[in-house]
Amino acid sequence: MQFVFDIRKAIAATGHLCELNGGAIDVLKVIKMLYLADRRALVEWHRPITGDQFWSLANGPVVSRTYDLIRGKVGGPEMDAWRAVFNPRKEDSLSLKSKPNTKPLSRREKAALQDAHKQIEPLTTGQVIDLVHKLPEWKDPGKSSLPIDPETIFYHENFGESAVKEIEKELKAFQSAKVALQAS
């Protein structure tokens, strides 16, 4: 199951979390908040917020493209759009350079992000890692990384095989429409 990454939504979601946190946020916490919100959207609405790919890293699952943007590991127009809103990462902190445009986010997407913020923000780094290590789709990659197939999330959430196949068909149609809209 593949998604179309939406840089506008990734910036909006990350920016929204930074705003909820007063303009700056811990990198580990924000990446876990984004993962939890995307995971919730996938389970509840059968579509992630950002369209990012999920990966297992040693400290738990991440939304990979957004994590690469935070680390400055992406080039081109996506990085330019990112840098227009966020300052370069300082150690373990991400901060806003300018007010993010959160209009690409729906009310329910903002609510999912706010819930993830409420869940993660009061925790210590160790508590955050312990929390995300309990997610059934996370597998310890050792010193490497492993992709997380969104299908496994559905199966862990007790979706039957026929439901997963139907969701996959829905997602393909949705992603095709999204690609067509982005191309126009």
Short mmCIF file of N, CA and C in Angstrom, two decimals:
data_model
loop_
_atom_site.label_atom_id
_atom_site.label_comp_id
_atom_site.label_asym_id
_atom_site.label_seq_id
_atom_site.Cartn_x
_atom_site.Cartn_y
_atom_site.Cartn_z
N MET A 1 0.85 -1.16 0.00
CA MET A 1 0.00 0.00 0.00
C MET A 1 0.90 1.24 0.00
N GLN A 2 0.73 2.06 -1.03
CA GLN A 2 1.54 3.27 -1.18
C GLN A 2 0.65 4.50 -1.12
N PHE A 3 1.20 5.59 -0.64
CA PHE A 3 0.48 6.86 -0.57
C PHE A 3 1.23 7.90 -1.38
N VAL A 4 0.56 8.98 -1.70
CA VAL A 4 1.19 10.12 -2.37
C VAL A 4 1.52 11.14 -1.29
N PHE A 5 2.81 11.41 -1.12
CA PHE A 5 3.25 12.37 -0.12
C PHE A 5 2.74 13.75 -0.47
N ASP A 6 2.20 14.44 0.51
CA ASP A 6 1.65 15.79 0.31
C ASP A 6 2.47 16.77 1.15
N ILE A 7 3.40 17.47 0.51
CA ILE A 7 4.29 18.38 1.22
C ILE A 7 3.51 19.49 1.92
N ARG A 8 2.42 19.96 1.29
CA ARG A 8 1.62 21.01 1.92
C ARG A 8 1.05 20.54 3.26
N LYS A 9 0.53 19.30 3.27
CA LYS A 9 -0.05 18.77 4.51
C LYS A 9 1.04 18.43 5.53
N ALA A 10 2.18 17.97 5.06
CA ALA A 10 3.28 17.67 5.99
C ALA A 10 3.74 18.96 6.69
N ILE A 11 3.87 20.03 5.92
CA ILE A 11 4.26 21.31 6.51
C ILE A 11 3.16 21.83 7.43
N ALA A 12 1.91 21.74 6.98
CA ALA A 12 0.79 22.22 7.80
C ALA A 12 0.69 21.45 9.11
N ALA A 13 0.81 20.12 9.04
CA ALA A 13 0.69 19.28 10.24
C ALA A 13 1.84 19.55 11.21
N THR A 14 3.05 19.60 10.70
CA THR A 14 4.21 19.87 11.55
C THR A 14 4.12 21.28 12.13
N GLY A 15 3.72 22.23 11.30
CA GLY A 15 3.56 23.61 11.76
C GLY A 15 2.49 23.73 12.83
N HIS A 16 1.38 23.02 12.65
CA HIS A 16 0.30 23.04 13.63
C HIS A 16 0.81 22.52 14.98
N LEU A 17 1.57 21.44 14.96
CA LEU A 17 2.13 20.90 16.21
C LEU A 17 3.11 21.88 16.85
N CYS A 18 3.92 22.54 16.04
CA CYS A 18 4.84 23.56 16.58
C CYS A 18 4.05 24.69 17.23
N GLU A 19 2.98 25.14 16.57
CA GLU A 19 2.15 26.20 17.15
C GLU A 19 1.53 25.76 18.47
N LEU A 20 1.04 24.52 18.53
CA LEU A 20 0.46 24.01 19.77
C LEU A 20 1.48 24.02 20.90
N ASN A 21 2.75 23.96 20.52
CA ASN A 21 3.84 23.88 21.49
C ASN A 21 4.54 25.23 21.68
N GLY A 22 3.94 26.30 21.23
CA GLY A 22 4.52 27.62 21.44
C GLY A 22 5.54 28.05 20.40
N GLY A 23 5.65 27.34 19.29
CA GLY A 23 6.55 27.75 18.22
C GLY A 23 7.79 26.90 18.04
N ALA A 24 8.11 26.06 19.01
CA ALA A 24 9.26 25.16 18.91
C ALA A 24 8.90 23.82 19.55
N ILE A 25 9.48 22.76 19.03
CA ILE A 25 9.12 21.43 19.52
C ILE A 25 10.29 20.47 19.40
N ASP A 26 10.35 19.51 20.28
CA ASP A 26 11.37 18.47 20.27
C ASP A 26 11.19 17.60 19.02
N VAL A 27 12.26 17.33 18.31
CA VAL A 27 12.20 16.57 17.05
C VAL A 27 11.64 15.17 17.26
N LEU A 28 12.12 14.45 18.25
CA LEU A 28 11.62 13.09 18.49
C LEU A 28 10.12 13.12 18.77
N LYS A 29 9.70 14.07 19.60
CA LYS A 29 8.28 14.14 19.94
C LYS A 29 7.42 14.49 18.73
N VAL A 30 7.84 15.47 17.93
CA VAL A 30 7.00 15.87 16.80
C VAL A 30 6.90 14.75 15.78
N ILE A 31 7.96 14.00 15.56
CA ILE A 31 7.91 12.93 14.57
C ILE A 31 7.00 11.79 15.05
N LYS A 32 6.97 11.56 16.36
CA LYS A 32 6.06 10.53 16.90
C LYS A 32 4.62 11.04 16.90
N MET A 33 4.41 12.33 17.17
CA MET A 33 3.06 12.90 17.09
C MET A 33 2.51 12.76 15.67
N LEU A 34 3.35 13.08 14.70
CA LEU A 34 2.93 12.98 13.30
C LEU A 34 2.60 11.53 12.94
N TYR A 35 3.43 10.61 13.41
CA TYR A 35 3.16 9.20 13.12
C TYR A 35 1.83 8.77 13.74
N LEU A 36 1.62 9.10 15.01
CA LEU A 36 0.38 8.69 15.68
C LEU A 36 -0.85 9.31 15.02
N ALA A 37 -0.76 10.57 14.61
CA ALA A 37 -1.90 11.21 13.94
C ALA A 37 -2.15 10.59 12.57
N ASP A 38 -1.09 10.32 11.81
CA ASP A 38 -1.25 9.67 10.51
C ASP A 38 -1.81 8.26 10.67
N ARG A 39 -1.34 7.55 11.69
CA ARG A 39 -1.83 6.19 11.96
C ARG A 39 -3.32 6.22 12.30
N ARG A 40 -3.70 7.16 13.16
CA ARG A 40 -5.11 7.29 13.53
C ARG A 40 -5.97 7.60 12.31
N ALA A 41 -5.52 8.53 11.48
CA ALA A 41 -6.27 8.87 10.27
C ALA A 41 -6.41 7.66 9.37
N LEU A 42 -5.35 6.90 9.24
CA LEU A 42 -5.39 5.69 8.40
C LEU A 42 -6.43 4.70 8.93
N VAL A 43 -6.42 4.45 10.23
CA VAL A 43 -7.34 3.48 10.83
C VAL A 43 -8.78 3.99 10.78
N GLU A 44 -8.99 5.26 11.13
CA GLU A 44 -10.35 5.77 11.23
C GLU A 44 -10.96 6.19 9.90
N TRP A 45 -10.14 6.79 9.00
CA TRP A 45 -10.68 7.35 7.76
C TRP A 45 -10.12 6.67 6.53
N HIS A 46 -9.21 5.71 6.75
CA HIS A 46 -8.58 4.93 5.68
C HIS A 46 -7.68 5.76 4.78
N ARG A 47 -7.23 6.91 5.27
CA ARG A 47 -6.31 7.79 4.55
C ARG A 47 -5.40 8.48 5.57
N PRO A 48 -4.10 8.48 5.34
CA PRO A 48 -3.23 9.23 6.24
C PRO A 48 -3.36 10.72 5.98
N ILE A 49 -2.88 11.52 6.89
CA ILE A 49 -2.92 12.97 6.74
C ILE A 49 -1.88 13.44 5.72
N THR A 50 -0.65 12.98 5.89
CA THR A 50 0.46 13.49 5.08
C THR A 50 0.77 12.67 3.83
N GLY A 51 0.34 11.44 3.78
CA GLY A 51 0.70 10.56 2.67
C GLY A 51 2.13 10.06 2.77
N ASP A 52 2.76 10.28 3.90
CA ASP A 52 4.15 9.88 4.11
C ASP A 52 4.26 8.36 4.26
N GLN A 53 5.46 7.86 4.05
CA GLN A 53 5.74 6.43 4.24
C GLN A 53 6.12 6.18 5.70
N PHE A 54 5.71 5.03 6.22
CA PHE A 54 6.00 4.66 7.60
C PHE A 54 7.22 3.73 7.63
N TRP A 55 8.11 4.00 8.58
CA TRP A 55 9.31 3.18 8.75
C TRP A 55 9.55 2.92 10.23
N SER A 56 10.09 1.74 10.53
CA SER A 56 10.54 1.41 11.88
C SER A 56 12.00 1.80 12.01
N LEU A 57 12.30 2.64 13.01
CA LEU A 57 13.67 2.96 13.38
C LEU A 57 13.88 2.48 14.81
N ALA A 58 15.09 2.56 15.29
CA ALA A 58 15.39 2.06 16.64
C ALA A 58 14.51 2.71 17.70
N ASN A 59 14.23 4.01 17.57
CA ASN A 59 13.41 4.71 18.56
C ASN A 59 11.92 4.69 18.24
N GLY A 60 11.51 3.79 17.36
CA GLY A 60 10.10 3.64 17.04
C GLY A 60 9.78 4.06 15.63
N PRO A 61 8.49 3.98 15.27
CA PRO A 61 8.09 4.31 13.90
C PRO A 61 8.15 5.81 13.62
N VAL A 62 8.38 6.14 12.34
CA VAL A 62 8.44 7.53 11.89
C VAL A 62 7.70 7.69 10.58
N VAL A 63 7.35 8.94 10.28
CA VAL A 63 6.92 9.32 8.93
C VAL A 63 8.21 9.77 8.24
N SER A 64 8.67 8.99 7.27
CA SER A 64 10.06 9.10 6.82
C SER A 64 10.41 10.36 6.04
N ARG A 65 9.58 10.76 5.11
CA ARG A 65 9.92 11.94 4.29
C ARG A 65 9.96 13.19 5.18
N THR A 66 8.99 13.29 6.08
CA THR A 66 8.96 14.45 6.99
C THR A 66 10.19 14.44 7.89
N TYR A 67 10.56 13.26 8.36
CA TYR A 67 11.76 13.14 9.19
C TYR A 67 13.00 13.59 8.40
N ASP A 68 13.06 13.20 7.13
CA ASP A 68 14.18 13.63 6.29
C ASP A 68 14.17 15.15 6.07
N LEU A 69 12.99 15.73 5.95
CA LEU A 69 12.89 17.19 5.82
C LEU A 69 13.39 17.88 7.08
N ILE A 70 12.99 17.38 8.24
CA ILE A 70 13.45 17.94 9.51
C ILE A 70 14.97 17.90 9.59
N ARG A 71 15.56 16.79 9.10
CA ARG A 71 17.01 16.62 9.17
C ARG A 71 17.75 17.31 8.02
N GLY A 72 17.00 17.94 7.10
CA GLY A 72 17.63 18.63 5.98
C GLY A 72 18.20 17.69 4.95
N LYS A 73 17.64 16.48 4.83
CA LYS A 73 18.17 15.45 3.93
C LYS A 73 17.43 15.39 2.59
N VAL A 74 16.61 16.39 2.30
CA VAL A 74 15.83 16.43 1.07
C VAL A 74 16.25 17.67 0.30
N GLY A 75 16.23 17.59 -1.02
CA GLY A 75 16.56 18.76 -1.82
C GLY A 75 15.37 19.23 -2.64
N GLY A 76 15.60 20.24 -3.43
CA GLY A 76 14.60 20.69 -4.37
C GLY A 76 13.46 21.49 -3.78
N PRO A 77 12.35 21.55 -4.52
CA PRO A 77 11.22 22.39 -4.12
C PRO A 77 10.60 22.01 -2.77
N GLU A 78 10.62 20.72 -2.42
CA GLU A 78 10.07 20.32 -1.11
C GLU A 78 10.88 20.95 0.01
N MET A 79 12.20 20.91 -0.11
CA MET A 79 13.05 21.48 0.94
C MET A 79 12.90 22.99 0.98
N ASP A 80 12.77 23.61 -0.19
CA ASP A 80 12.55 25.06 -0.24
C ASP A 80 11.26 25.44 0.47
N ALA A 81 10.18 24.68 0.22
CA ALA A 81 8.89 24.95 0.87
C ALA A 81 9.01 24.75 2.39
N TRP A 82 9.73 23.72 2.79
CA TRP A 82 9.95 23.44 4.21
C TRP A 82 10.70 24.59 4.88
N ARG A 83 11.79 25.00 4.24
CA ARG A 83 12.64 26.05 4.82
C ARG A 83 11.97 27.41 4.88
N ALA A 84 10.90 27.61 4.10
CA ALA A 84 10.16 28.86 4.16
C ALA A 84 9.37 28.97 5.47
N VAL A 85 9.09 27.81 6.10
CA VAL A 85 8.27 27.79 7.32
C VAL A 85 9.08 27.46 8.57
N PHE A 86 10.09 26.61 8.42
CA PHE A 86 10.85 26.13 9.59
C PHE A 86 12.30 26.58 9.55
N ASN A 87 12.82 26.90 10.72
CA ASN A 87 14.25 27.17 10.86
C ASN A 87 15.01 25.86 10.74
N PRO A 88 16.28 25.89 10.35
CA PRO A 88 17.07 24.66 10.37
C PRO A 88 17.05 24.08 11.80
N ARG A 89 17.01 22.78 11.87
CA ARG A 89 16.96 22.11 13.18
C ARG A 89 18.18 22.51 14.01
N LYS A 90 17.93 22.81 15.28
CA LYS A 90 19.01 23.09 16.22
C LYS A 90 19.01 21.96 17.23
N GLU A 91 20.06 21.15 17.16
CA GLU A 91 20.17 19.97 18.02
C GLU A 91 18.89 19.15 17.94
N ASP A 92 18.12 19.10 19.00
CA ASP A 92 16.92 18.27 19.00
C ASP A 92 15.64 19.08 18.94
N SER A 93 15.72 20.31 18.41
CA SER A 93 14.55 21.19 18.40
C SER A 93 14.24 21.69 16.99
N LEU A 94 12.96 21.75 16.69
CA LEU A 94 12.47 22.31 15.44
C LEU A 94 11.64 23.53 15.80
N SER A 95 11.87 24.66 15.10
CA SER A 95 11.12 25.87 15.41
C SER A 95 10.58 26.51 14.14
N LEU A 96 9.53 27.28 14.33
CA LEU A 96 8.90 27.99 13.23
C LEU A 96 9.71 29.22 12.84
N LYS A 97 9.82 29.45 11.54
CA LYS A 97 10.41 30.67 10.99
C LYS A 97 9.29 31.64 10.64
N SER A 98 8.18 31.09 10.16
CA SER A 98 7.03 31.90 9.78
C SER A 98 5.75 31.15 10.13
N LYS A 99 4.64 31.83 10.10
CA LYS A 99 3.35 31.22 10.42
C LYS A 99 3.00 30.19 9.35
N PRO A 100 2.73 28.96 9.77
CA PRO A 100 2.39 27.93 8.78
C PRO A 100 0.96 28.10 8.27
N ASN A 101 0.76 27.72 7.03
CA ASN A 101 -0.57 27.69 6.46
C ASN A 101 -1.20 26.35 6.85
N THR A 102 -2.16 26.37 7.75
CA THR A 102 -2.80 25.13 8.19
C THR A 102 -4.12 24.87 7.47
N LYS A 103 -4.44 25.69 6.47
CA LYS A 103 -5.69 25.51 5.73
C LYS A 103 -5.79 24.16 5.01
N PRO A 104 -4.67 23.54 4.59
CA PRO A 104 -4.82 22.22 3.96
C PRO A 104 -5.35 21.13 4.91
N LEU A 105 -5.35 21.40 6.22
CA LEU A 105 -5.81 20.41 7.20
C LEU A 105 -7.29 20.57 7.48
N SER A 106 -7.99 19.44 7.53
CA SER A 106 -9.41 19.46 7.91
C SER A 106 -9.51 19.58 9.44
N ARG A 107 -10.72 19.83 9.92
CA ARG A 107 -10.93 19.90 11.37
C ARG A 107 -10.57 18.57 12.04
N ARG A 108 -10.97 17.48 11.43
CA ARG A 108 -10.68 16.18 12.06
C ARG A 108 -9.19 15.86 12.03
N GLU A 109 -8.48 16.32 10.99
CA GLU A 109 -7.03 16.13 10.96
C GLU A 109 -6.35 16.95 12.06
N LYS A 110 -6.80 18.19 12.23
CA LYS A 110 -6.26 19.02 13.32
C LYS A 110 -6.56 18.38 14.68
N ALA A 111 -7.75 17.82 14.82
CA ALA A 111 -8.10 17.15 16.09
C ALA A 111 -7.20 15.96 16.34
N ALA A 112 -6.91 15.18 15.30
CA ALA A 112 -6.01 14.02 15.46
C ALA A 112 -4.61 14.49 15.87
N LEU A 113 -4.15 15.57 15.28
CA LEU A 113 -2.84 16.12 15.63
C LEU A 113 -2.84 16.65 17.07
N GLN A 114 -3.90 17.33 17.46
CA GLN A 114 -4.01 17.85 18.83
C GLN A 114 -4.03 16.71 19.84
N ASP A 115 -4.75 15.62 19.52
CA ASP A 115 -4.78 14.47 20.42
C ASP A 115 -3.40 13.84 20.56
N ALA A 116 -2.69 13.73 19.44
CA ALA A 116 -1.33 13.17 19.49
C ALA A 116 -0.42 14.08 20.32
N HIS A 117 -0.58 15.39 20.18
CA HIS A 117 0.20 16.34 20.96
C HIS A 117 -0.07 16.17 22.45
N LYS A 118 -1.35 16.08 22.81
CA LYS A 118 -1.73 15.90 24.23
C LYS A 118 -1.15 14.61 24.80
N GLN A 119 -1.11 13.58 23.97
CA GLN A 119 -0.61 12.28 24.43
C GLN A 119 0.91 12.27 24.61
N ILE A 120 1.64 12.90 23.70
CA ILE A 120 3.10 12.82 23.67
C ILE A 120 3.80 13.93 24.46
N GLU A 121 3.31 15.15 24.37
CA GLU A 121 4.05 16.29 24.91
C GLU A 121 4.44 16.16 26.38
N PRO A 122 3.58 15.66 27.27
CA PRO A 122 3.98 15.61 28.68
C PRO A 122 4.99 14.49 29.01
N LEU A 123 5.26 13.62 28.05
CA LEU A 123 6.12 12.46 28.32
C LEU A 123 7.60 12.81 28.18
N THR A 124 8.43 12.08 28.89
CA THR A 124 9.88 12.18 28.70
C THR A 124 10.24 11.44 27.42
N THR A 125 11.45 11.66 26.93
CA THR A 125 11.91 10.97 25.72
C THR A 125 11.80 9.45 25.90
N GLY A 126 12.24 8.94 27.03
CA GLY A 126 12.17 7.50 27.28
C GLY A 126 10.74 6.98 27.28
N GLN A 127 9.83 7.75 27.85
CA GLN A 127 8.42 7.35 27.87
C GLN A 127 7.81 7.35 26.47
N VAL A 128 8.22 8.32 25.64
CA VAL A 128 7.73 8.37 24.26
C VAL A 128 8.19 7.12 23.51
N ILE A 129 9.46 6.80 23.64
CA ILE A 129 10.01 5.62 22.96
C ILE A 129 9.31 4.35 23.45
N ASP A 130 9.13 4.23 24.75
CA ASP A 130 8.42 3.06 25.29
C ASP A 130 7.01 2.96 24.71
N LEU A 131 6.32 4.08 24.62
CA LEU A 131 4.95 4.11 24.08
C LEU A 131 4.91 3.60 22.64
N VAL A 132 5.76 4.14 21.79
CA VAL A 132 5.70 3.76 20.37
C VAL A 132 6.27 2.38 20.11
N HIS A 133 7.14 1.90 21.00
CA HIS A 133 7.64 0.53 20.87
C HIS A 133 6.53 -0.49 21.11
N LYS A 134 5.46 -0.08 21.77
CA LYS A 134 4.34 -0.99 22.04
C LYS A 134 3.38 -1.11 20.86
N LEU A 135 3.54 -0.26 19.85
CA LEU A 135 2.68 -0.36 18.67
C LEU A 135 2.99 -1.67 17.96
N PRO A 136 1.98 -2.46 17.64
CA PRO A 136 2.23 -3.80 17.11
C PRO A 136 2.93 -3.84 15.76
N GLU A 137 2.83 -2.79 14.97
CA GLU A 137 3.48 -2.80 13.65
C GLU A 137 4.97 -2.49 13.72
N TRP A 138 5.44 -1.94 14.86
CA TRP A 138 6.84 -1.61 14.98
C TRP A 138 7.67 -2.88 15.19
N LYS A 139 8.71 -3.00 14.42
CA LYS A 139 9.68 -4.10 14.57
C LYS A 139 11.05 -3.48 14.77
N ASP A 140 11.81 -4.02 15.71
CA ASP A 140 13.14 -3.49 16.00
C ASP A 140 14.05 -3.73 14.80
N PRO A 141 14.53 -2.66 14.16
CA PRO A 141 15.38 -2.83 12.99
C PRO A 141 16.86 -2.93 13.31
N GLY A 142 17.19 -2.95 14.61
CA GLY A 142 18.59 -2.92 15.00
C GLY A 142 19.18 -1.58 14.62
N LYS A 143 20.31 -1.58 13.92
CA LYS A 143 20.96 -0.32 13.53
C LYS A 143 20.53 0.14 12.14
N SER A 144 19.47 -0.46 11.63
CA SER A 144 19.00 -0.13 10.30
C SER A 144 17.59 0.45 10.38
N SER A 145 16.79 0.24 9.36
CA SER A 145 15.40 0.66 9.35
C SER A 145 14.60 -0.35 8.54
N LEU A 146 13.32 -0.44 8.83
CA LEU A 146 12.44 -1.37 8.12
C LEU A 146 11.16 -0.63 7.72
N PRO A 147 10.69 -0.87 6.49
CA PRO A 147 9.42 -0.24 6.11
C PRO A 147 8.26 -0.86 6.88
N ILE A 148 7.24 -0.07 7.14
CA ILE A 148 6.01 -0.56 7.75
C ILE A 148 4.94 -0.51 6.68
N ASP A 149 4.42 -1.65 6.30
CA ASP A 149 3.33 -1.69 5.33
C ASP A 149 2.05 -1.31 6.06
N PRO A 150 1.35 -0.28 5.58
CA PRO A 150 0.11 0.13 6.24
C PRO A 150 -0.90 -1.01 6.40
N GLU A 151 -0.85 -1.99 5.50
CA GLU A 151 -1.74 -3.15 5.63
C GLU A 151 -1.60 -3.81 7.00
N THR A 152 -0.36 -3.87 7.50
CA THR A 152 -0.15 -4.53 8.79
C THR A 152 -0.86 -3.78 9.91
N ILE A 153 -0.95 -2.45 9.78
CA ILE A 153 -1.67 -1.66 10.78
C ILE A 153 -3.14 -2.06 10.77
N PHE A 154 -3.73 -2.18 9.59
CA PHE A 154 -5.13 -2.60 9.50
C PHE A 154 -5.33 -3.99 10.12
N TYR A 155 -4.43 -4.91 9.82
CA TYR A 155 -4.57 -6.26 10.38
C TYR A 155 -4.43 -6.24 11.90
N HIS A 156 -3.48 -5.45 12.41
CA HIS A 156 -3.32 -5.34 13.87
C HIS A 156 -4.53 -4.67 14.53
N GLU A 157 -5.26 -3.89 13.77
CA GLU A 157 -6.47 -3.23 14.29
C GLU A 157 -7.72 -4.07 14.02
N ASN A 158 -7.50 -5.34 13.68
CA ASN A 158 -8.58 -6.33 13.50
C ASN A 158 -9.48 -6.07 12.30
N PHE A 159 -8.94 -5.47 11.25
CA PHE A 159 -9.66 -5.39 9.99
C PHE A 159 -9.49 -6.74 9.30
N GLY A 160 -10.54 -7.30 8.79
CA GLY A 160 -10.45 -8.57 8.07
C GLY A 160 -9.84 -8.38 6.70
N GLU A 161 -9.49 -9.48 6.06
CA GLU A 161 -8.83 -9.42 4.76
C GLU A 161 -9.71 -8.75 3.71
N SER A 162 -11.01 -9.03 3.70
CA SER A 162 -11.89 -8.41 2.70
C SER A 162 -11.98 -6.89 2.93
N ALA A 163 -12.00 -6.46 4.19
CA ALA A 163 -12.03 -5.02 4.50
C ALA A 163 -10.74 -4.36 4.04
N VAL A 164 -9.61 -5.01 4.26
CA VAL A 164 -8.32 -4.45 3.85
C VAL A 164 -8.26 -4.32 2.33
N LYS A 165 -8.75 -5.33 1.62
CA LYS A 165 -8.75 -5.27 0.15
C LYS A 165 -9.65 -4.13 -0.35
N GLU A 166 -10.80 -3.94 0.29
CA GLU A 166 -11.71 -2.86 -0.08
C GLU A 166 -11.07 -1.49 0.19
N ILE A 167 -10.40 -1.36 1.34
CA ILE A 167 -9.71 -0.11 1.67
C ILE A 167 -8.60 0.15 0.66
N GLU A 168 -7.90 -0.89 0.27
CA GLU A 168 -6.82 -0.74 -0.71
C GLU A 168 -7.37 -0.23 -2.05
N LYS A 169 -8.51 -0.74 -2.48
CA LYS A 169 -9.15 -0.25 -3.71
C LYS A 169 -9.55 1.22 -3.57
N GLU A 170 -10.16 1.56 -2.42
CA GLU A 170 -10.54 2.95 -2.13
C GLU A 170 -9.33 3.87 -2.19
N LEU A 171 -8.24 3.43 -1.54
CA LEU A 171 -7.02 4.24 -1.49
C LEU A 171 -6.42 4.46 -2.87
N LYS A 172 -6.42 3.42 -3.70
CA LYS A 172 -5.87 3.55 -5.05
C LYS A 172 -6.66 4.59 -5.83
N ALA A 173 -7.98 4.56 -5.73
CA ALA A 173 -8.81 5.54 -6.42
C ALA A 173 -8.56 6.94 -5.88
N PHE A 174 -8.47 7.06 -4.56
CA PHE A 174 -8.21 8.35 -3.92
C PHE A 174 -6.85 8.89 -4.33
N GLN A 175 -5.82 8.03 -4.31
CA GLN A 175 -4.46 8.46 -4.66
C GLN A 175 -4.39 8.87 -6.13
N SER A 176 -5.08 8.14 -7.01
CA SER A 176 -5.10 8.50 -8.44
C SER A 176 -5.71 9.88 -8.63
N ALA A 177 -6.81 10.14 -7.94
CA ALA A 177 -7.46 11.44 -8.03
C ALA A 177 -6.55 12.53 -7.49
N LYS A 178 -5.86 12.24 -6.39
CA LYS A 178 -4.96 13.23 -5.78
C LYS A 178 -3.81 13.57 -6.73
N VAL A 179 -3.23 12.55 -7.36
CA VAL A 179 -2.15 12.77 -8.32
C VAL A 179 -2.63 13.61 -9.48
N ALA A 180 -3.84 13.31 -9.98
CA ALA A 180 -4.39 14.06 -11.10
C ALA A 180 -4.60 15.53 -10.72
N LEU A 181 -5.10 15.77 -9.50
CA LEU A 181 -5.32 17.14 -9.04
C LEU A 181 -4.01 17.89 -8.86
N GLN A 182 -2.98 17.19 -8.34
CA GLN A 182 -1.69 17.85 -8.13
C GLN A 182 -1.02 18.18 -9.45
N ALA A 183 -1.29 17.38 -10.50
CA ALA A 183 -0.69 17.60 -11.81
C ALA A 183 -1.33 18.77 -12.53
N SER A 184 -2.57 19.10 -12.15
CA SER A 184 -3.27 20.19 -12.87
C SER A 184 -3.02 21.54 -12.27
#
